[in-house]
Amino acid sequence: LPPPSSSQLRVPCISSADGLFVTDYFTRTPRKLSPFRSFASIELFHFNIPEDTIIAVWNLITFKEQGGTFGDQCPDRSITVYFRSGAPSVINPLHTHFPRDTAVPGSFALTLTWTLPNRTTGVFNVTSPLPGDWFLAAHLPKDEGKISVKGLYEECQYLFQPQLIVQRLVNIAVLYPGYVTEQSMGPHNRSCLYKVFVPSYTSRVLVEVLRCRGAEGCPLWLRVRAKAPPLHNSTALDCREHSPCQLALDLPFWQHWYYVLVERHPGVPGTVSFQVTVQLTDCSRPSLARPPFLPSSASMNMPHSFGSAGGLALGDSPPPTSPNGTKHPVPIPVASPASEQCWPVRPTLRNELDTFSVHFYIFFGPNVSVPPDRPAVFVINLLPVLDSGGVLNLELRLNVSSLCGENVTVFGCLNHEVPLTSADNASVICETESLAGFLLSVNTTASLSRLRIPYPQTGSWYLSLRSLCATEHGFEPCINVTAEVYLRAYLSPCINDCGIYGQCKLLRTNNYLYAACECKAGWNGWGCTDNAEAFSYGFQLLSTLLLCLSNVMFVPPVAIAVRSHYLLEAAVYIFTMFFSTFYHACDQPGIVVFCIMEYDVLQFCDFLGSLMSVWVTVIAMARLQPVCLAAPQVLYLLGAMLLSMALQMDRHGLWNLLGPSLFALGIMAIAWTARTIRRRHCYPPTWKRWAFYLCPGALIAAAAVLLYAFVETEENYFYIHSIWHLLIAGSVGFLLPPRAKTSGRLGPLPRRKGCGYQLCINEQEELGLVDPAVASINSICTS
């Protein structure tokens, strides 16, 4: 509601300690934490803190689980939690190098320690937090990269659940620009809190305490802060030492609340009366203050213009401020209207191509002219929440031919929520007491400059371009030289699409989308550009050849199978050898990659061939054909169908390998036991078969399984998995049974009366000889 017609107002004194509070509670679902490899392996949590929040308390709950129960025996692993306001944290726990021209926003990190065997809690308090989006990122430390078989044993799981409790102050008094608010602070009150809304195109906020009367003069502190109630280190002024008590803030944030805290000095008795007034200076009319009451909707209809006073010397690009970053109190005198200037702000056109793929086009661009006498200011609007999960890219390229031989340098200053320009003709301002921007420059020597900001804060980003000429005495304004600059601004999911050694992944936490790089071949970093641990080309080639050529070990089992007339088994081994070779050629993390089909098809065929090789080998060892000619063929077909179904359900499950292996071994055990009982002699009966074939083959297969399940890691994968190929193929050559060849020299068949059926028994087969071609085969048919 608009204020009354009187120029003086009386509002209740709302203290940040004694006011009316409302408590809100937010929680998130527990999630399993993963060891850190890249930002794609972290767990991200999104919260929204309401306005007028005095304190926010995060309760961080962590507990262990193992097999569905409390993991009391699980080791204590430290958990790191990152906090950032406005966008996700850009973290670097492995201390890798960021890509060139990348700005790294700051964030706060907290490490949780365990206080109980299976549960721990941590508390993180933020006094007067910035309102809006807050993001928490959590992860476990980097592990040794062990490759474990899914389902082999119950892994320890570390679950993390954040809870947020906020207390916000209600009925905070609102100050209206141009109106005087009378206030009386009783002995029991220590402070009074107010807020004033600063609309767009405001160049200065002036807060003044008038007619202050107390026991010791004016025993008050005046504190002002944007977006949230002031803190002890916010911009402040001691009214006892300054008369008049005026606090001026140049370059305020547009479209935000500013909070004014009038605080009594400790130990001062009695009642203190005072008046508070706020004046807003219109940017387009610097000599005039805003009318006493101007709604924000009216200010939005003003021309796009802006002005500022003062300047800073040239310097390197400063880092961005932290979410709650504030400066120590520094009184700012009121500048004269003559020192302020306004320059037009040119908007950009937003063109959305895909998720986090947005181009910002400049009207009559992309080449922009930077005149010698004034800066050129542009605005880039990032949508709330939606655009904070990508990378903001900015590129400046100077057209040297437009300089007419002058030594011109074009400076660009990128700032969030308010543009920074300089009224000084010999300097460029890119930092103030409460603002920090990013400085770019292009000249005849370095005509190209880039800037990348991962996970930028949403809202308005302003780019101010200014051209200066270099002389012996420093930079001076250019004369009649209009520099031409190619300006490109766009939003991308990842930095350079993560390069050739990374993959840009689109991730989601609840309804929030963000992108991150997942690196390979030993490359690290935010954009997969850190090659400190990268694999060389020779190592990549060697690892690919090892994994592919180790499958040649299947050639001897194929020859043995063909020689023993196991044609179906030989076909399965050839299938496995072929697809395992080309699957590993396509599965390499580096650039030595060759794919003849889609990766998913090759992986399915490789897994199916491996399981079928085990299945047909064990079924062949059972020697079911003398009992029933159709039994092996039925089991082969049934196994292929069931294994295909199992792989489609869970390709990496333990029972995909263990289930068919145990079932086939059970069939073999039953067949061997039946023969042992019928013949009253251990089967196979020959010690040579056990000593030279079955026992070595079983030991080789067991060694391969142990290597695969317990030794294989990401670092030794190339060697251990190649040895796995060699051992598995070698064990097949030992375990595959011989097949008897038919012979025409058959002796007389003794006949006995039986039950009316004829049973053919191959004596050579029953003996289990290695080479059945050495002796003739006598078939005894009994009836």
Short mmCIF file of N, CA and C in Angstrom, two decimals, residues 304-453:
data_model
loop_
_atom_site.label_atom_id
_atom_site.label_comp_id
_atom_site.label_asym_id
_atom_site.label_seq_id
_atom_site.Cartn_x
_atom_site.Cartn_y
_atom_site.Cartn_z
N HIS A 304 16.41 2.23 -20.76
CA HIS A 304 17.57 1.46 -20.28
C HIS A 304 18.77 2.38 -20.21
N SER A 305 19.12 2.78 -19.01
CA SER A 305 20.26 3.69 -18.85
C SER A 305 20.86 3.44 -17.49
N PHE A 306 22.07 3.90 -17.36
CA PHE A 306 22.78 3.66 -16.11
C PHE A 306 23.93 4.63 -16.00
N GLY A 307 24.27 4.99 -14.76
CA GLY A 307 25.43 5.84 -14.53
C GLY A 307 26.11 5.49 -13.23
N SER A 308 27.35 5.87 -13.08
CA SER A 308 28.09 5.61 -11.86
C SER A 308 29.18 6.64 -11.72
N ALA A 309 29.74 6.66 -10.54
CA ALA A 309 30.81 7.61 -10.26
C ALA A 309 32.04 6.86 -9.82
N GLY A 310 33.17 7.54 -9.94
CA GLY A 310 34.41 6.95 -9.46
C GLY A 310 35.01 5.98 -10.43
N GLY A 311 36.20 5.50 -10.13
CA GLY A 311 36.86 4.55 -11.01
C GLY A 311 37.95 3.82 -10.27
N LEU A 312 38.40 2.73 -10.88
CA LEU A 312 39.49 1.94 -10.32
C LEU A 312 40.57 1.79 -11.35
N ALA A 313 41.78 1.66 -10.88
CA ALA A 313 42.89 1.43 -11.81
C ALA A 313 42.77 0.05 -12.42
N LEU A 314 43.44 -0.10 -13.54
CA LEU A 314 43.39 -1.39 -14.21
C LEU A 314 44.07 -2.44 -13.37
N GLY A 315 43.55 -3.67 -13.48
CA GLY A 315 44.12 -4.78 -12.73
C GLY A 315 43.64 -6.08 -13.29
N ASP A 316 44.08 -7.15 -12.64
CA ASP A 316 43.66 -8.47 -13.07
C ASP A 316 42.22 -8.71 -12.66
N SER A 317 41.62 -9.69 -13.28
CA SER A 317 40.24 -10.02 -13.00
C SER A 317 40.13 -10.55 -11.58
N PRO A 318 39.32 -9.90 -10.71
CA PRO A 318 39.22 -10.37 -9.33
C PRO A 318 38.31 -11.58 -9.25
N PRO A 319 38.49 -12.37 -8.22
CA PRO A 319 37.58 -13.51 -8.05
C PRO A 319 36.23 -13.03 -7.58
N PRO A 320 35.17 -13.79 -7.84
CA PRO A 320 33.85 -13.40 -7.39
C PRO A 320 33.74 -13.48 -5.88
N THR A 321 32.83 -12.68 -5.33
CA THR A 321 32.65 -12.69 -3.89
C THR A 321 31.89 -13.92 -3.47
N SER A 322 32.05 -14.27 -2.21
CA SER A 322 31.32 -15.40 -1.66
C SER A 322 29.86 -15.02 -1.49
N PRO A 323 28.96 -16.00 -1.28
CA PRO A 323 27.55 -15.69 -1.18
C PRO A 323 27.23 -14.67 -0.10
N ASN A 324 27.89 -14.74 1.03
CA ASN A 324 27.64 -13.80 2.11
C ASN A 324 28.77 -12.80 2.25
N GLY A 325 29.51 -12.59 1.17
CA GLY A 325 30.66 -11.71 1.26
C GLY A 325 30.27 -10.26 1.43
N THR A 326 30.80 -9.58 2.43
CA THR A 326 30.54 -8.17 2.67
C THR A 326 31.85 -7.49 2.99
N LYS A 327 31.84 -6.18 2.95
CA LYS A 327 33.05 -5.40 3.19
C LYS A 327 32.94 -4.72 4.55
N HIS A 328 34.10 -4.32 5.05
CA HIS A 328 34.12 -3.59 6.31
C HIS A 328 33.55 -2.19 6.10
N PRO A 329 33.03 -1.58 7.17
CA PRO A 329 32.37 -0.29 6.99
C PRO A 329 33.32 0.77 6.47
N VAL A 330 32.91 1.39 5.37
CA VAL A 330 33.67 2.49 4.78
C VAL A 330 32.67 3.58 4.41
N PRO A 331 32.69 4.74 5.09
CA PRO A 331 31.76 5.81 4.74
C PRO A 331 32.00 6.29 3.33
N ILE A 332 30.92 6.46 2.58
CA ILE A 332 31.01 6.91 1.19
C ILE A 332 30.35 8.27 1.10
N PRO A 333 31.08 9.31 0.80
CA PRO A 333 30.47 10.64 0.71
C PRO A 333 29.54 10.72 -0.48
N VAL A 334 28.60 11.61 -0.38
CA VAL A 334 27.65 11.82 -1.46
C VAL A 334 28.35 12.53 -2.61
N ALA A 335 28.32 11.94 -3.76
CA ALA A 335 28.99 12.53 -4.91
C ALA A 335 28.12 13.62 -5.51
N SER A 336 28.75 14.53 -6.12
CA SER A 336 28.02 15.62 -6.77
C SER A 336 27.37 15.14 -8.04
N PRO A 337 26.25 15.69 -8.43
CA PRO A 337 25.58 15.23 -9.64
C PRO A 337 26.43 15.35 -10.88
N ALA A 338 27.35 16.27 -10.88
CA ALA A 338 28.14 16.46 -12.10
C ALA A 338 29.06 15.30 -12.39
N SER A 339 29.36 14.49 -11.34
CA SER A 339 30.30 13.39 -11.55
C SER A 339 29.63 12.14 -12.08
N GLU A 340 28.32 12.15 -12.22
CA GLU A 340 27.61 10.96 -12.64
C GLU A 340 27.20 11.07 -14.10
N GLN A 341 27.21 9.92 -14.75
CA GLN A 341 26.81 9.85 -16.14
C GLN A 341 25.96 8.60 -16.34
N CYS A 342 25.15 8.62 -17.37
CA CYS A 342 24.33 7.47 -17.69
C CYS A 342 24.60 7.07 -19.12
N TRP A 343 24.69 5.78 -19.35
CA TRP A 343 24.90 5.27 -20.69
C TRP A 343 23.79 4.27 -21.00
N PRO A 344 23.38 4.19 -22.23
CA PRO A 344 22.30 3.25 -22.58
C PRO A 344 22.76 1.80 -22.44
N VAL A 345 21.84 0.95 -22.01
CA VAL A 345 22.08 -0.48 -21.86
C VAL A 345 21.36 -1.19 -23.00
N ARG A 346 22.14 -1.89 -23.82
CA ARG A 346 21.57 -2.58 -24.97
C ARG A 346 21.17 -3.99 -24.58
N PRO A 347 19.94 -4.38 -24.84
CA PRO A 347 19.51 -5.74 -24.49
C PRO A 347 20.03 -6.76 -25.50
N THR A 348 19.95 -8.01 -25.13
CA THR A 348 20.32 -9.11 -26.02
C THR A 348 19.11 -10.00 -26.25
N LEU A 349 19.10 -10.64 -27.40
CA LEU A 349 18.02 -11.54 -27.77
C LEU A 349 18.40 -12.96 -27.40
N ARG A 350 17.50 -13.62 -26.69
CA ARG A 350 17.75 -14.98 -26.21
C ARG A 350 17.22 -15.99 -27.23
N ASN A 351 18.10 -16.90 -27.64
CA ASN A 351 17.73 -17.94 -28.61
C ASN A 351 18.09 -19.29 -28.01
N GLU A 352 17.07 -20.04 -27.59
CA GLU A 352 17.28 -21.34 -26.96
C GLU A 352 17.35 -22.41 -28.03
N LEU A 353 18.48 -23.11 -28.10
CA LEU A 353 18.66 -24.20 -29.05
C LEU A 353 18.39 -25.56 -28.43
N ASP A 354 18.82 -25.74 -27.19
CA ASP A 354 18.64 -27.01 -26.50
C ASP A 354 18.85 -26.75 -25.01
N THR A 355 18.84 -27.82 -24.21
CA THR A 355 19.07 -27.66 -22.79
C THR A 355 20.48 -27.13 -22.54
N PHE A 356 20.57 -26.01 -21.84
CA PHE A 356 21.83 -25.31 -21.57
C PHE A 356 22.56 -24.95 -22.86
N SER A 357 21.86 -24.81 -23.93
CA SER A 357 22.45 -24.35 -25.19
C SER A 357 21.66 -23.13 -25.65
N VAL A 358 22.13 -21.97 -25.20
CA VAL A 358 21.43 -20.71 -25.44
C VAL A 358 22.42 -19.72 -26.01
N HIS A 359 22.02 -19.05 -27.08
CA HIS A 359 22.83 -18.00 -27.68
C HIS A 359 22.16 -16.65 -27.42
N PHE A 360 22.98 -15.67 -27.08
CA PHE A 360 22.50 -14.32 -26.82
C PHE A 360 22.96 -13.42 -27.98
N TYR A 361 22.00 -12.98 -28.77
CA TYR A 361 22.31 -12.18 -29.95
C TYR A 361 22.08 -10.70 -29.64
N ILE A 362 22.96 -9.89 -30.19
CA ILE A 362 22.89 -8.44 -30.02
C ILE A 362 22.23 -7.85 -31.25
N PHE A 363 21.31 -6.97 -31.02
CA PHE A 363 20.67 -6.29 -32.15
C PHE A 363 21.73 -5.52 -32.94
N PHE A 364 21.67 -5.68 -34.24
CA PHE A 364 22.63 -5.06 -35.16
C PHE A 364 24.05 -5.54 -34.84
N GLY A 365 24.16 -6.77 -34.35
CA GLY A 365 25.46 -7.36 -34.02
C GLY A 365 25.79 -8.46 -35.02
N PRO A 366 26.78 -9.31 -34.73
CA PRO A 366 27.53 -9.39 -33.46
C PRO A 366 28.68 -8.40 -33.35
N ASN A 367 28.99 -7.66 -34.42
CA ASN A 367 30.03 -6.64 -34.34
C ASN A 367 29.46 -5.39 -33.69
N VAL A 368 30.10 -4.94 -32.62
CA VAL A 368 29.62 -3.76 -31.90
C VAL A 368 30.70 -2.69 -31.97
N SER A 369 30.26 -1.47 -31.98
CA SER A 369 31.17 -0.31 -32.02
C SER A 369 31.31 0.27 -30.63
N VAL A 370 32.55 0.49 -30.24
CA VAL A 370 32.85 1.07 -28.93
C VAL A 370 33.38 2.48 -29.18
N PRO A 371 32.58 3.51 -28.96
CA PRO A 371 33.03 4.88 -29.24
C PRO A 371 34.10 5.30 -28.26
N PRO A 372 34.87 6.33 -28.59
CA PRO A 372 35.98 6.75 -27.70
C PRO A 372 35.52 7.51 -26.47
N ASP A 373 34.33 8.09 -26.48
CA ASP A 373 33.94 8.98 -25.39
C ASP A 373 33.00 8.35 -24.37
N ARG A 374 32.50 7.15 -24.61
CA ARG A 374 31.56 6.55 -23.66
C ARG A 374 31.61 5.03 -23.80
N PRO A 375 31.25 4.32 -22.77
CA PRO A 375 31.25 2.86 -22.85
C PRO A 375 30.00 2.34 -23.56
N ALA A 376 30.08 1.09 -23.97
CA ALA A 376 28.95 0.37 -24.53
C ALA A 376 28.56 -0.72 -23.54
N VAL A 377 27.30 -0.71 -23.11
CA VAL A 377 26.84 -1.61 -22.05
C VAL A 377 25.79 -2.55 -22.62
N PHE A 378 25.92 -3.84 -22.29
CA PHE A 378 24.99 -4.87 -22.76
C PHE A 378 24.53 -5.68 -21.54
N VAL A 379 23.35 -6.26 -21.64
CA VAL A 379 22.79 -7.04 -20.56
C VAL A 379 22.47 -8.44 -21.08
N ILE A 380 22.80 -9.45 -20.27
CA ILE A 380 22.53 -10.86 -20.56
C ILE A 380 21.69 -11.39 -19.41
N ASN A 381 20.49 -11.82 -19.71
CA ASN A 381 19.56 -12.29 -18.69
C ASN A 381 19.56 -13.81 -18.64
N LEU A 382 19.89 -14.37 -17.48
CA LEU A 382 19.84 -15.80 -17.24
C LEU A 382 18.59 -16.11 -16.42
N LEU A 383 17.82 -17.08 -16.88
CA LEU A 383 16.56 -17.41 -16.23
C LEU A 383 16.81 -18.04 -14.87
N PRO A 384 15.93 -17.78 -13.90
CA PRO A 384 16.13 -18.35 -12.56
C PRO A 384 16.15 -19.87 -12.60
N VAL A 385 17.06 -20.46 -11.87
CA VAL A 385 17.24 -21.89 -11.67
C VAL A 385 17.64 -22.60 -12.97
N LEU A 386 16.93 -22.32 -14.07
CA LEU A 386 17.11 -23.08 -15.30
C LEU A 386 18.51 -22.94 -15.88
N ASP A 387 19.09 -21.75 -15.83
CA ASP A 387 20.35 -21.48 -16.51
C ASP A 387 21.57 -21.61 -15.61
N SER A 388 21.38 -21.97 -14.34
CA SER A 388 22.53 -22.01 -13.43
C SER A 388 23.30 -23.32 -13.51
N GLY A 389 22.80 -24.31 -14.25
CA GLY A 389 23.49 -25.59 -14.33
C GLY A 389 24.40 -25.75 -15.51
N GLY A 390 24.66 -24.70 -16.27
CA GLY A 390 25.54 -24.76 -17.43
C GLY A 390 26.77 -23.90 -17.26
N VAL A 391 27.31 -23.44 -18.38
CA VAL A 391 28.51 -22.61 -18.39
C VAL A 391 28.23 -21.36 -19.22
N LEU A 392 28.47 -20.21 -18.63
CA LEU A 392 28.33 -18.94 -19.34
C LEU A 392 29.64 -18.61 -20.03
N ASN A 393 29.60 -18.47 -21.35
CA ASN A 393 30.79 -18.21 -22.15
C ASN A 393 30.71 -16.81 -22.76
N LEU A 394 31.82 -16.13 -22.71
CA LEU A 394 31.92 -14.79 -23.28
C LEU A 394 33.20 -14.70 -24.11
N GLU A 395 33.08 -14.16 -25.30
CA GLU A 395 34.22 -14.07 -26.20
C GLU A 395 34.26 -12.68 -26.83
N LEU A 396 35.44 -12.05 -26.76
CA LEU A 396 35.68 -10.74 -27.37
C LEU A 396 36.79 -10.88 -28.40
N ARG A 397 36.54 -10.37 -29.61
CA ARG A 397 37.54 -10.40 -30.66
C ARG A 397 37.61 -9.00 -31.28
N LEU A 398 38.80 -8.42 -31.25
CA LEU A 398 38.99 -7.06 -31.73
C LEU A 398 39.28 -7.05 -33.22
N ASN A 399 38.58 -6.18 -33.93
CA ASN A 399 38.85 -5.96 -35.36
C ASN A 399 39.97 -4.93 -35.48
N VAL A 400 41.19 -5.44 -35.69
CA VAL A 400 42.37 -4.57 -35.69
C VAL A 400 42.30 -3.55 -36.81
N SER A 401 41.67 -3.88 -37.91
CA SER A 401 41.62 -2.95 -39.05
C SER A 401 40.79 -1.71 -38.76
N SER A 402 39.97 -1.75 -37.70
CA SER A 402 39.14 -0.58 -37.38
C SER A 402 39.86 0.43 -36.50
N LEU A 403 41.11 0.17 -36.11
CA LEU A 403 41.79 1.05 -35.17
C LEU A 403 42.57 2.16 -35.86
N CYS A 404 42.71 2.09 -37.16
CA CYS A 404 43.42 3.15 -37.91
C CYS A 404 44.84 3.35 -37.41
N GLY A 405 45.50 2.26 -37.01
CA GLY A 405 46.88 2.35 -36.58
C GLY A 405 47.09 2.81 -35.16
N GLU A 406 46.04 3.10 -34.42
CA GLU A 406 46.19 3.55 -33.04
C GLU A 406 46.38 2.35 -32.11
N ASN A 407 47.07 2.58 -30.99
CA ASN A 407 47.30 1.54 -29.99
C ASN A 407 46.12 1.55 -29.02
N VAL A 408 45.04 0.92 -29.43
CA VAL A 408 43.78 0.95 -28.68
C VAL A 408 43.62 -0.37 -27.93
N THR A 409 43.18 -0.27 -26.70
CA THR A 409 42.83 -1.42 -25.88
C THR A 409 41.37 -1.29 -25.48
N VAL A 410 40.63 -2.34 -25.72
CA VAL A 410 39.21 -2.37 -25.34
C VAL A 410 39.08 -3.24 -24.10
N PHE A 411 38.56 -2.64 -23.03
CA PHE A 411 38.36 -3.34 -21.78
C PHE A 411 36.89 -3.71 -21.64
N GLY A 412 36.67 -4.91 -21.14
CA GLY A 412 35.32 -5.37 -20.86
C GLY A 412 35.19 -5.77 -19.41
N CYS A 413 34.13 -5.34 -18.78
CA CYS A 413 33.87 -5.65 -17.36
C CYS A 413 32.51 -6.33 -17.27
N LEU A 414 32.51 -7.56 -16.78
CA LEU A 414 31.29 -8.34 -16.63
C LEU A 414 30.93 -8.40 -15.15
N ASN A 415 29.71 -7.93 -14.83
CA ASN A 415 29.25 -7.89 -13.44
C ASN A 415 27.85 -8.46 -13.34
N HIS A 416 27.56 -8.93 -12.16
CA HIS A 416 26.27 -9.54 -11.89
C HIS A 416 25.34 -8.55 -11.21
N GLU A 417 24.16 -8.37 -11.78
CA GLU A 417 23.04 -7.63 -11.23
C GLU A 417 23.16 -6.12 -11.31
N VAL A 418 24.32 -5.59 -11.63
CA VAL A 418 24.44 -4.15 -11.80
C VAL A 418 25.64 -3.86 -12.69
N PRO A 419 25.50 -2.98 -13.69
CA PRO A 419 26.65 -2.67 -14.54
C PRO A 419 27.61 -1.71 -13.86
N LEU A 420 28.87 -1.84 -14.22
CA LEU A 420 29.90 -0.94 -13.70
C LEU A 420 30.52 -0.19 -14.87
N THR A 421 30.41 1.08 -14.84
CA THR A 421 31.09 1.93 -15.82
C THR A 421 31.86 2.99 -15.06
N SER A 422 32.69 3.72 -15.76
CA SER A 422 33.57 4.69 -15.12
C SER A 422 33.35 6.06 -15.71
N ALA A 423 33.20 7.02 -14.80
CA ALA A 423 33.13 8.41 -15.26
C ALA A 423 34.52 8.98 -15.54
N ASP A 424 35.54 8.29 -15.05
CA ASP A 424 36.92 8.71 -15.30
C ASP A 424 37.31 8.27 -16.70
N ASN A 425 37.81 9.19 -17.49
CA ASN A 425 38.15 8.89 -18.87
C ASN A 425 39.46 8.13 -19.01
N ALA A 426 40.19 7.88 -17.93
CA ALA A 426 41.49 7.23 -18.04
C ALA A 426 41.56 5.94 -17.26
N SER A 427 40.44 5.39 -16.82
CA SER A 427 40.47 4.15 -16.06
C SER A 427 39.18 3.37 -16.32
N VAL A 428 39.21 2.14 -15.91
CA VAL A 428 38.06 1.25 -16.04
C VAL A 428 37.76 0.68 -14.67
N ILE A 429 36.53 0.81 -14.23
CA ILE A 429 36.13 0.29 -12.93
C ILE A 429 35.53 -1.10 -13.12
N CYS A 430 36.00 -2.06 -12.33
CA CYS A 430 35.44 -3.41 -12.37
C CYS A 430 35.33 -4.00 -10.98
N GLU A 431 35.45 -3.14 -9.96
CA GLU A 431 35.34 -3.61 -8.58
C GLU A 431 35.02 -2.44 -7.69
N THR A 432 34.13 -2.66 -6.72
CA THR A 432 33.80 -1.67 -5.71
C THR A 432 33.90 -2.34 -4.34
N GLU A 433 33.43 -1.60 -3.31
CA GLU A 433 33.48 -2.16 -1.97
C GLU A 433 32.63 -3.41 -1.83
N SER A 434 31.52 -3.49 -2.56
CA SER A 434 30.59 -4.62 -2.42
C SER A 434 30.43 -5.42 -3.69
N LEU A 435 31.13 -5.07 -4.76
CA LEU A 435 30.98 -5.76 -6.04
C LEU A 435 32.34 -6.19 -6.54
N ALA A 436 32.35 -7.31 -7.22
CA ALA A 436 33.57 -7.80 -7.86
C ALA A 436 33.18 -8.36 -9.21
N GLY A 437 33.84 -7.91 -10.25
CA GLY A 437 33.51 -8.35 -11.60
C GLY A 437 34.67 -9.08 -12.24
N PHE A 438 34.51 -9.36 -13.51
CA PHE A 438 35.52 -10.07 -14.30
C PHE A 438 35.99 -9.13 -15.41
N LEU A 439 37.30 -8.94 -15.49
CA LEU A 439 37.89 -8.00 -16.42
C LEU A 439 38.46 -8.73 -17.62
N LEU A 440 38.13 -8.26 -18.82
CA LEU A 440 38.68 -8.77 -20.06
C LEU A 440 39.29 -7.60 -20.82
N SER A 441 40.25 -7.90 -21.69
CA SER A 441 40.86 -6.85 -22.49
C SER A 441 41.36 -7.44 -23.80
N VAL A 442 41.26 -6.67 -24.86
CA VAL A 442 41.78 -7.03 -26.18
C VAL A 442 42.49 -5.82 -26.76
N ASN A 443 43.58 -6.10 -27.47
CA ASN A 443 44.33 -5.04 -28.14
C ASN A 443 44.92 -5.60 -29.43
N THR A 444 45.82 -4.84 -30.02
CA THR A 444 46.40 -5.27 -31.29
C THR A 444 47.28 -6.51 -31.13
N THR A 445 47.87 -6.68 -29.96
CA THR A 445 48.72 -7.85 -29.71
C THR A 445 47.90 -9.09 -29.41
N ALA A 446 46.99 -8.98 -28.47
CA ALA A 446 46.09 -10.07 -28.10
C ALA A 446 44.67 -9.65 -28.48
N SER A 447 44.28 -10.05 -29.66
CA SER A 447 42.99 -9.60 -30.19
C SER A 447 41.82 -10.48 -29.78
N LEU A 448 42.07 -11.54 -29.01
CA LEU A 448 41.01 -12.45 -28.61
C LEU A 448 41.08 -12.67 -27.11
N SER A 449 39.92 -12.61 -26.45
CA SER A 449 39.83 -12.83 -25.01
C SER A 449 38.56 -13.62 -24.73
N ARG A 450 38.71 -14.63 -23.85
CA ARG A 450 37.57 -15.47 -23.50
C ARG A 450 37.38 -15.50 -21.99
N LEU A 451 36.17 -15.79 -21.59
CA LEU A 451 35.82 -15.96 -20.18
C LEU A 451 34.75 -17.02 -20.07
N ARG A 452 34.96 -17.98 -19.15
CA ARG A 452 33.99 -19.04 -18.90
C ARG A 452 33.66 -19.03 -17.40
N ILE A 453 32.38 -19.08 -17.11
CA ILE A 453 31.91 -19.09 -15.72
C ILE A 453 31.05 -20.33 -15.54
#
